[in-house]
């Protein structure tokens, strides 16, 4: 079915297929599954939604998962493309080793499966490298909506751009890298050729990401809408609201600073180096205040490497369950988000829902969440001294921190409740579908 031969009746729910790499590991996967749950819970009269992922970890029997069936030729081409790409683009991968890349060049067979179905709309979420190839996306015969979780759609192979080449059409990179060795440039031009006759509609959770899509060389002609990610505010709330226990305030014996970090390839993106530099600045500020109660710093996440000079100040908690996280947010005086680039940060949302103010840099999609002076503080981008002073101001003024935390909870509960977001999303899908008819 295409937009020209649609047989959808106005009184029937739209048949919508959500497609993603995963449903439960990583921020994009969690956001996708939360959206699916919200639409199933609140919009079944208007939408008939199916979720198709390659890897499922939620245990939800409704989710369709598993690798699609591939032909012998597709399996052979997969091996050839992987080996050839490894040889051609090895230097490019090394030059951009600090960012996740998805060339998406080999066919997976999923487009054939999608085209064998009966859908009014196909909504593509975070795909990674093994869900659909770039050419397969072009072969899908149903109207396509891209729900962005990062910048990959309008970039090359990179998921987060570290320069402005996506605005310029990926001109040749200065240095010794030859044009045919540039994986980002090659992937960008493959997208441009394969999608030349496509007109996608973009949905982004933050106004920043929607604007970057419309500014980009590839997606400037594609319309973009903003619908925020949802958050289960019945779960993400302070423990005293969740279990009925008496409100005991934040850490009574001192001040707790909480932060989510990530090492490895995402260390630069998540600002691990900026956070530790901020802590060094904060340590100097605290040394001058002998009247302040002890300050504890706890970080959580994967592959975190705490510098030796901060090992006495920082406790690395590693991975935490959602229940453990909720408890930590409730106890913390402030949550720090030191990221260089974020779309619609889940940690900031969860912290605010638990009435804990957030300190972050004024960059990318973070101002869509953190309203400076209202539910947290935005420091000038990557100014670690200013961030340290912001953190200090909140642990020094607990009444102000409480006020900001309560304002944050009120905003999240009113704007991001699953019922509210599901309604916005359903409205958008129906409006977009009308344009394709």
Short mmCIF file of C-alpha atoms in Angstrom, two decimals:
data_model
loop_
_atom_site.label_atom_id
_atom_site.label_comp_id
_atom_site.label_asym_id
_atom_site.label_seq_id
_atom_site.Cartn_x
_atom_site.Cartn_y
_atom_site.Cartn_z
CA UNK A 1 0.00 0.00 0.00
CA UNK A 2 1.25 3.46 -0.88
CA UNK A 3 -0.24 6.86 -0.28
CA UNK A 4 -1.91 6.62 -3.71
CA UNK A 5 -3.69 3.30 -3.11
CA UNK A 6 -4.47 3.68 0.60
CA UNK A 7 -7.67 1.95 1.67
CA UNK A 8 -7.65 3.21 5.24
CA UNK A 9 -11.12 4.16 6.45
CA UNK A 10 -11.39 7.32 8.56
CA UNK A 11 -13.28 5.47 11.32
CA UNK A 12 -10.56 2.81 11.70
CA UNK A 13 -7.35 3.09 13.74
CA UNK A 14 -4.20 3.80 11.76
CA UNK A 15 -2.03 0.71 11.35
CA UNK A 16 1.39 1.85 12.54
CA UNK A 17 4.65 -0.11 12.60
CA UNK A 18 7.38 1.10 14.97
CA UNK A 19 10.83 -0.20 14.00
CA UNK A 20 13.98 -0.13 16.10
CA UNK A 21 17.12 -2.08 16.87
CA UNK A 22 16.20 -2.85 20.49
CA UNK A 23 13.44 -2.27 23.02
CA UNK A 24 15.24 -2.23 26.35
CA UNK A 25 18.97 -1.55 26.35
CA UNK A 26 20.19 2.01 25.90
CA UNK A 27 18.43 5.36 26.10
CA UNK A 28 16.91 5.24 22.60
CA UNK A 29 15.59 1.72 23.12
CA UNK A 30 14.04 2.61 26.46
CA UNK A 31 12.42 5.72 24.95
CA UNK A 32 10.98 3.62 22.10
CA UNK A 33 9.51 1.03 24.45
CA UNK A 34 8.03 3.69 26.73
CA UNK A 35 6.38 5.29 23.70
CA UNK A 36 5.01 1.92 22.58
CA UNK A 37 3.57 1.28 26.04
CA UNK A 38 1.99 4.75 26.15
CA UNK A 39 0.34 4.34 22.74
CA UNK A 40 -0.95 0.88 23.68
CA UNK A 41 -2.31 2.12 27.00
CA UNK A 42 -3.96 5.35 25.87
CA UNK A 43 -4.45 5.48 22.07
CA UNK A 44 -5.76 2.09 20.97
CA UNK A 45 -8.92 3.64 19.58
CA UNK A 46 -6.89 5.77 17.14
CA UNK A 47 -3.79 3.66 16.52
CA UNK A 48 -3.14 -0.04 16.03
CA UNK A 49 0.56 -0.22 16.87
CA UNK A 50 3.07 -3.00 16.30
CA UNK A 51 6.62 -2.83 17.64
CA UNK A 52 9.29 -4.65 15.58
CA UNK A 53 12.83 -4.85 16.95
CA UNK A 54 15.85 -7.03 16.27
CA UNK A 55 16.72 -7.61 19.93
CA UNK A 56 14.15 -7.66 22.73
CA UNK A 57 15.10 -7.64 26.41
CA UNK A 58 11.81 -6.48 27.95
CA UNK A 59 10.11 -9.86 28.00
CA UNK A 60 6.99 -8.27 26.48
CA UNK A 61 5.24 -10.95 24.40
CA UNK A 62 3.56 -8.29 22.26
CA UNK A 63 6.89 -7.16 20.79
CA UNK A 64 7.89 -8.78 17.49
CA UNK A 65 11.62 -9.52 17.64
CA UNK A 66 14.40 -11.53 16.04
CA UNK A 67 16.59 -11.28 12.97
CA UNK A 68 14.64 -11.14 9.68
CA UNK A 69 15.03 -13.95 7.19
CA UNK A 70 17.72 -13.30 4.59
CA UNK A 71 18.38 -14.93 1.26
CA UNK A 72 21.63 -16.78 0.57
CA UNK A 73 22.69 -13.88 -1.66
CA UNK A 74 22.05 -11.37 1.14
CA UNK A 75 24.13 -13.43 3.56
CA UNK A 76 26.97 -13.59 1.04
CA UNK A 77 26.80 -9.86 0.36
CA UNK A 78 26.84 -9.19 4.09
CA UNK A 79 30.18 -10.97 4.47
CA UNK A 80 31.63 -9.22 1.43
CA UNK A 81 30.49 -5.75 2.45
CA UNK A 82 31.80 -6.17 6.01
CA UNK A 83 35.22 -7.29 4.80
CA UNK A 84 35.47 -4.66 2.07
CA UNK A 85 34.37 -1.85 4.40
CA UNK A 86 36.91 -2.92 6.99
CA UNK A 87 39.70 -2.59 4.42
CA UNK A 88 38.51 0.61 2.72
CA UNK A 89 37.47 2.60 5.77
CA UNK A 90 39.89 1.41 8.43
CA UNK A 91 41.72 4.76 8.58
CA UNK A 92 38.42 6.66 8.70
CA UNK A 93 37.18 4.55 11.63
CA UNK A 94 40.44 5.17 13.47
CA UNK A 95 40.20 8.94 12.86
CA UNK A 96 36.63 9.00 14.21
CA UNK A 97 37.14 6.37 16.91
CA UNK A 98 35.47 8.55 19.52
CA UNK A 99 31.98 8.27 18.02
CA UNK A 100 29.56 5.48 17.17
CA UNK A 101 29.27 4.84 13.42
CA UNK A 102 26.65 2.92 11.42
CA UNK A 103 27.42 2.64 7.67
CA UNK A 104 24.25 0.51 7.20
CA UNK A 105 25.36 -0.85 3.84
CA UNK A 106 24.29 -4.50 3.85
CA UNK A 107 20.74 -5.76 3.46
CA UNK A 108 19.12 -7.42 6.45
CA UNK A 109 15.91 -8.61 4.82
CA UNK A 110 13.69 -6.51 7.11
CA UNK A 111 12.44 -4.23 4.33
CA UNK A 112 11.03 -7.27 2.53
CA UNK A 113 9.24 -8.29 5.73
CA UNK A 114 7.85 -4.76 6.18
CA UNK A 115 6.66 -4.57 2.58
CA UNK A 116 4.81 -7.85 3.06
CA UNK A 117 2.67 -6.26 5.75
CA UNK A 118 -0.28 -3.87 5.67
CA UNK A 119 0.68 -0.55 7.24
CA UNK A 120 -0.58 2.99 7.01
CA UNK A 121 2.65 4.41 8.45
CA UNK A 122 6.13 3.05 9.22
CA UNK A 123 7.98 4.90 11.99
CA UNK A 124 11.74 4.30 12.05
CA UNK A 125 13.52 4.81 15.37
CA UNK A 126 17.16 4.12 16.29
CA UNK A 127 18.34 1.49 13.80
CA UNK A 128 22.06 1.05 14.38
CA UNK A 129 23.96 -0.93 11.77
CA UNK A 130 21.98 -4.18 11.59
CA UNK A 131 18.29 -3.29 11.34
CA UNK A 132 17.83 -1.81 7.84
CA UNK A 133 20.34 -0.80 5.20
CA UNK A 134 20.20 2.66 3.64
CA UNK A 135 19.02 1.18 0.34
CA UNK A 136 16.42 -0.97 2.11
CA UNK A 137 14.90 2.14 3.67
CA UNK A 138 14.49 3.53 0.15
CA UNK A 139 12.64 0.37 -0.90
CA UNK A 140 9.93 0.56 1.79
CA UNK A 141 6.64 1.20 0.01
CA UNK A 142 4.75 2.78 2.90
CA UNK A 143 4.95 6.38 4.12
CA UNK A 144 7.96 6.72 6.43
CA UNK A 145 8.38 8.83 9.55
CA UNK A 146 11.78 9.12 11.20
CA UNK A 147 11.69 9.47 14.97
CA UNK A 148 15.11 10.86 15.83
CA UNK A 149 17.15 9.80 18.84
CA UNK A 150 20.41 11.24 17.56
CA UNK A 151 21.84 12.90 14.41
CA UNK A 152 22.43 9.83 12.22
CA UNK A 153 19.58 10.46 9.78
CA UNK A 154 21.11 13.65 8.37
CA UNK A 155 24.79 12.85 9.00
CA UNK A 156 27.20 10.36 7.48
CA UNK A 157 27.88 7.15 9.38
CA UNK A 158 28.32 9.02 12.67
CA UNK A 159 25.48 9.21 15.17
CA UNK A 160 26.72 12.46 16.69
CA UNK A 161 28.55 15.04 14.57
CA UNK A 162 31.71 16.51 16.03
CA UNK A 163 32.05 19.15 13.31
CA UNK A 164 29.71 21.01 10.91
CA UNK A 165 30.18 18.90 7.79
CA UNK A 166 26.56 17.70 8.01
CA UNK A 167 25.53 21.32 7.33
CA UNK A 168 27.79 21.54 4.28
CA UNK A 169 27.16 18.20 2.56
CA UNK A 170 30.32 16.51 3.86
CA UNK A 171 33.07 18.19 1.87
CA UNK A 172 36.50 16.57 1.89
CA UNK A 173 38.07 16.53 5.32
CA UNK A 174 41.38 18.32 5.70
CA UNK A 175 44.37 16.12 6.44
CA UNK A 176 45.76 12.95 4.95
CA UNK A 177 42.47 11.06 4.67
CA UNK A 178 41.59 10.51 1.01
CA UNK A 179 38.02 11.08 -0.15
CA UNK A 180 37.36 7.39 -0.88
CA UNK A 181 38.57 6.51 2.62
CA UNK A 182 36.15 8.90 4.35
CA UNK A 183 33.39 6.70 5.79
CA UNK A 184 31.19 9.63 6.81
CA UNK A 185 31.42 11.26 3.39
CA UNK A 186 30.74 7.96 1.57
CA UNK A 187 27.75 7.17 3.80
CA UNK A 188 26.31 10.66 3.39
CA UNK A 189 26.45 10.44 -0.41
CA UNK A 190 24.92 6.96 -0.36
CA UNK A 191 21.98 8.36 1.65
CA UNK A 192 21.67 11.29 -0.73
CA UNK A 193 21.49 9.01 -3.79
CA UNK A 194 19.26 6.34 -2.25
CA UNK A 195 16.77 8.79 -0.75
CA UNK A 196 16.67 11.35 -3.56
CA UNK A 197 13.02 10.58 -4.30
CA UNK A 198 11.96 10.23 -0.67
CA UNK A 199 10.26 12.85 1.46
CA UNK A 200 10.37 11.71 5.06
CA UNK A 201 8.65 13.41 7.96
CA UNK A 202 10.83 13.89 11.01
CA UNK A 203 9.72 13.72 14.66
CA UNK A 204 12.28 14.87 17.22
CA UNK A 205 11.98 14.91 21.03
CA UNK A 206 13.79 18.25 21.33
CA UNK A 207 13.51 21.52 19.42
CA UNK A 208 17.31 21.53 19.05
CA UNK A 209 17.37 18.21 17.16
CA UNK A 210 14.45 19.25 14.94
CA UNK A 211 16.26 22.49 14.08
CA UNK A 212 19.51 20.66 13.30
CA UNK A 213 17.63 18.34 10.96
CA UNK A 214 16.12 21.28 9.08
CA UNK A 215 19.51 23.04 8.95
CA UNK A 216 21.31 20.00 7.54
CA UNK A 217 22.22 19.65 3.87
CA UNK A 218 20.41 16.31 3.55
CA UNK A 219 17.15 16.85 5.45
CA UNK A 220 16.48 20.56 4.98
CA UNK A 221 13.42 19.89 2.81
CA UNK A 222 11.88 17.35 5.16
CA UNK A 223 9.25 18.70 7.59
CA UNK A 224 10.04 18.26 11.27
CA UNK A 225 7.81 18.19 14.36
CA UNK A 226 8.65 18.12 18.07
CA UNK A 227 7.08 15.56 20.40
CA UNK A 228 8.91 14.94 23.69
CA UNK A 229 9.78 11.51 25.03
CA UNK A 230 7.46 10.19 27.68
CA UNK A 231 8.31 9.27 31.25
CA UNK A 232 6.34 7.12 33.67
CA UNK A 233 5.88 9.70 36.41
CA UNK A 234 3.97 7.18 38.52
CA UNK A 235 7.24 5.27 38.87
CA UNK A 236 9.76 8.11 38.65
CA UNK A 237 8.87 10.09 41.73
CA UNK A 238 10.46 10.54 45.15
CA UNK A 239 10.43 7.45 47.34
CA UNK A 240 8.26 9.18 49.92
CA UNK A 241 5.56 9.57 47.25
CA UNK A 242 6.09 6.07 45.89
CA UNK A 243 5.96 3.95 49.04
CA UNK A 244 4.19 6.27 51.47
CA UNK A 245 7.22 6.60 53.74
CA UNK A 246 7.62 9.89 55.63
CA UNK A 247 9.50 12.61 53.79
CA UNK A 248 12.98 12.71 55.31
CA UNK A 249 14.59 15.26 53.01
CA UNK A 250 17.93 14.78 51.30
CA UNK A 251 21.06 13.32 52.86
CA UNK A 252 20.95 14.42 56.49
CA UNK A 253 24.63 13.81 57.22
CA UNK A 254 25.95 15.74 54.22
CA UNK A 255 25.37 16.71 50.61
CA UNK A 256 25.11 14.15 47.78
CA UNK A 257 26.05 15.04 44.21
CA UNK A 258 24.89 12.49 41.61
CA UNK A 259 25.99 12.10 37.97
CA UNK A 260 25.58 9.61 35.13
CA UNK A 261 28.77 9.00 33.16
CA UNK A 262 29.91 6.66 30.44
CA UNK A 263 33.39 5.63 29.43
CA UNK A 264 34.69 4.09 26.24
CA UNK A 265 33.54 5.56 22.93
CA UNK A 266 30.86 7.68 24.58
CA UNK A 267 33.16 9.28 27.17
CA UNK A 268 33.64 12.46 25.13
CA UNK A 269 29.96 12.72 24.29
CA UNK A 270 28.80 12.24 27.89
CA UNK A 271 31.42 14.69 29.18
CA UNK A 272 33.30 12.39 31.52
CA UNK A 273 36.40 14.60 31.29
CA UNK A 274 34.34 17.76 31.88
CA UNK A 275 32.72 16.28 34.97
CA UNK A 276 36.01 15.39 36.59
CA UNK A 277 37.44 18.80 35.73
CA UNK A 278 34.34 20.37 37.31
CA UNK A 279 34.94 18.30 40.46
CA UNK A 280 38.49 19.61 40.73
CA UNK A 281 37.11 23.14 40.55
CA UNK A 282 34.44 22.28 43.12
CA UNK A 283 36.99 20.72 45.45
CA UNK A 284 38.86 24.02 45.50
CA UNK A 285 35.67 25.95 46.28
CA UNK A 286 34.69 23.55 49.08
CA UNK A 287 38.15 23.80 50.63
CA UNK A 288 37.41 27.46 51.41
CA UNK A 289 34.10 26.67 53.18
CA UNK A 290 34.77 24.97 56.51
CA UNK A 291 31.16 25.29 57.66
CA UNK A 292 29.63 23.11 54.93
CA UNK A 293 28.61 19.55 55.79
CA UNK A 294 30.59 16.79 54.06
CA UNK A 295 29.98 16.39 50.35
CA UNK A 296 29.68 12.96 48.72
CA UNK A 297 29.90 12.39 44.97
CA UNK A 298 28.42 9.26 43.42
CA UNK A 299 28.52 8.36 39.73
CA UNK A 300 26.76 5.58 37.87
CA UNK A 301 27.01 4.14 34.36
CA UNK A 302 29.29 1.88 32.36
CA UNK A 303 33.07 1.75 31.85
CA UNK A 304 33.71 4.72 34.15
CA UNK A 305 37.33 5.37 35.05
CA UNK A 306 37.72 7.69 38.07
CA UNK A 307 41.04 9.61 38.03
CA UNK A 308 43.37 8.69 40.91
CA UNK A 309 43.37 12.24 42.30
CA UNK A 310 39.57 12.08 42.74
CA UNK A 311 39.26 8.50 43.98
CA UNK A 312 38.77 9.60 47.61
CA UNK A 313 35.93 11.94 46.64
CA UNK A 314 34.04 9.87 44.06
CA UNK A 315 32.18 6.58 44.57
CA UNK A 316 31.61 4.62 41.34
CA UNK A 317 28.35 2.67 41.69
CA UNK A 318 28.41 1.16 38.17
CA UNK A 319 25.10 0.01 36.75
CA UNK A 320 21.98 0.66 38.83
CA UNK A 321 18.48 -0.73 38.46
CA UNK A 322 15.61 1.70 38.02
CA UNK A 323 14.51 1.20 41.63
CA UNK A 324 18.04 1.87 42.86
CA UNK A 325 18.26 4.94 40.65
CA UNK A 326 15.00 6.32 41.97
CA UNK A 327 16.30 5.96 45.50
CA UNK A 328 19.56 7.72 44.60
CA UNK A 329 17.74 10.63 42.91
CA UNK A 330 15.57 11.00 46.01
CA UNK A 331 18.61 11.23 48.29
CA UNK A 332 20.68 13.53 46.07
CA UNK A 333 20.96 17.29 46.50
CA UNK A 334 21.67 17.81 42.81
CA UNK A 335 22.15 15.75 39.64
CA UNK A 336 24.86 16.85 37.24
CA UNK A 337 24.56 16.23 33.47
CA UNK A 338 27.97 17.15 31.98
CA UNK A 339 27.22 16.00 28.41
CA UNK A 340 28.51 17.85 25.36
CA UNK A 341 25.56 16.71 23.24
CA UNK A 342 22.18 15.39 24.34
CA UNK A 343 18.90 15.04 22.52
CA UNK A 344 16.35 14.67 25.36
CA UNK A 345 18.33 13.39 28.30
CA UNK A 346 16.67 10.62 30.31
CA UNK A 347 18.77 11.14 33.43
CA UNK A 348 17.74 14.79 33.68
CA UNK A 349 14.08 13.85 33.26
CA UNK A 350 14.21 11.08 35.86
CA UNK A 351 16.02 13.35 38.33
CA UNK A 352 13.48 16.15 37.95
CA UNK A 353 10.61 13.67 38.31
CA UNK A 354 12.16 12.70 41.66
CA UNK A 355 12.28 16.37 42.72
CA UNK A 356 16.05 16.70 42.36
CA UNK A 357 17.29 19.80 40.46
CA UNK A 358 19.70 19.41 37.55
CA UNK A 359 22.88 21.29 36.67
CA UNK A 360 23.89 20.96 33.01
CA UNK A 361 25.62 22.84 30.23
CA UNK A 362 23.58 25.16 28.03
CA UNK A 363 24.00 23.06 24.91
CA UNK A 364 22.05 20.93 22.40
CA UNK A 365 18.72 19.60 23.71
CA UNK A 366 19.36 20.17 27.42
CA UNK A 367 17.64 23.63 27.51
CA UNK A 368 14.44 21.83 26.44
CA UNK A 369 14.50 20.14 29.86
CA UNK A 370 16.46 22.34 32.25
CA UNK A 371 14.94 25.81 32.60
CA UNK A 372 17.67 27.98 34.10
CA UNK A 373 16.70 29.21 37.55
CA UNK A 374 13.42 27.31 37.53
CA UNK A 375 14.16 23.58 37.82
CA UNK A 376 17.95 23.71 37.71
CA UNK A 377 20.90 25.72 36.47
CA UNK A 378 22.44 25.90 32.99
CA UNK A 379 26.14 26.72 32.95
CA UNK A 380 27.71 28.26 29.83
CA UNK A 381 28.68 25.44 27.49
CA UNK A 382 31.67 23.49 28.79
CA UNK A 383 32.63 26.10 31.41
CA UNK A 384 33.57 23.73 34.22
CA UNK A 385 34.22 26.54 36.70
CA UNK A 386 30.72 27.93 36.16
CA UNK A 387 29.25 24.44 36.54
CA UNK A 388 31.14 23.95 39.81
CA UNK A 389 29.80 27.26 41.12
CA UNK A 390 26.26 26.24 40.13
CA UNK A 391 26.55 22.95 42.01
CA UNK A 392 28.00 24.76 45.03
CA UNK A 393 25.13 27.26 45.05
CA UNK A 394 22.55 24.48 45.26
CA UNK A 395 24.25 22.49 48.01
CA UNK A 396 24.75 25.75 49.91
CA UNK A 397 21.07 26.71 49.55
CA UNK A 398 18.95 23.58 50.16
CA UNK A 399 15.67 25.52 50.23
CA UNK A 400 16.36 26.78 46.71
CA UNK A 401 17.25 23.26 45.60
CA UNK A 402 13.97 21.94 47.02
CA UNK A 403 12.01 24.69 45.23
CA UNK A 404 13.68 23.85 41.91
CA UNK A 405 13.16 20.14 42.41
CA UNK A 406 9.46 20.56 43.08
CA UNK A 407 9.11 22.80 40.02
CA UNK A 408 10.88 20.14 37.97
CA UNK A 409 8.53 17.44 39.18
CA UNK A 410 5.48 19.57 38.35
CA UNK A 411 6.76 20.25 34.81
CA UNK A 412 7.61 16.61 34.05
CA UNK A 413 4.30 15.35 35.46
CA UNK A 414 2.23 17.80 33.42
CA UNK A 415 4.15 17.63 30.11
CA UNK A 416 5.62 14.12 29.89
CA UNK A 417 3.01 11.84 31.42
CA UNK A 418 2.42 8.89 29.04
CA UNK A 419 -1.21 9.94 28.46
CA UNK A 420 -0.15 13.44 27.38
CA UNK A 421 2.66 12.33 25.10
CA UNK A 422 0.60 9.51 23.57
CA UNK A 423 -2.10 12.01 22.62
CA UNK A 424 0.46 14.36 21.03
CA UNK A 425 2.04 11.49 19.12
CA UNK A 426 -1.28 10.15 17.85
CA UNK A 427 -2.30 13.63 16.72
CA UNK A 428 0.98 13.99 14.81
CA UNK A 429 0.62 10.62 13.10
CA UNK A 430 -2.91 11.39 11.95
CA UNK A 431 -1.87 14.82 10.65
CA UNK A 432 1.10 13.34 8.79
CA UNK A 433 -1.03 10.56 7.33
CA UNK A 434 -3.50 13.10 5.92
CA UNK A 435 -0.65 14.71 3.96
CA UNK A 436 0.25 11.38 2.36
CA UNK A 437 -3.31 10.58 1.26
#
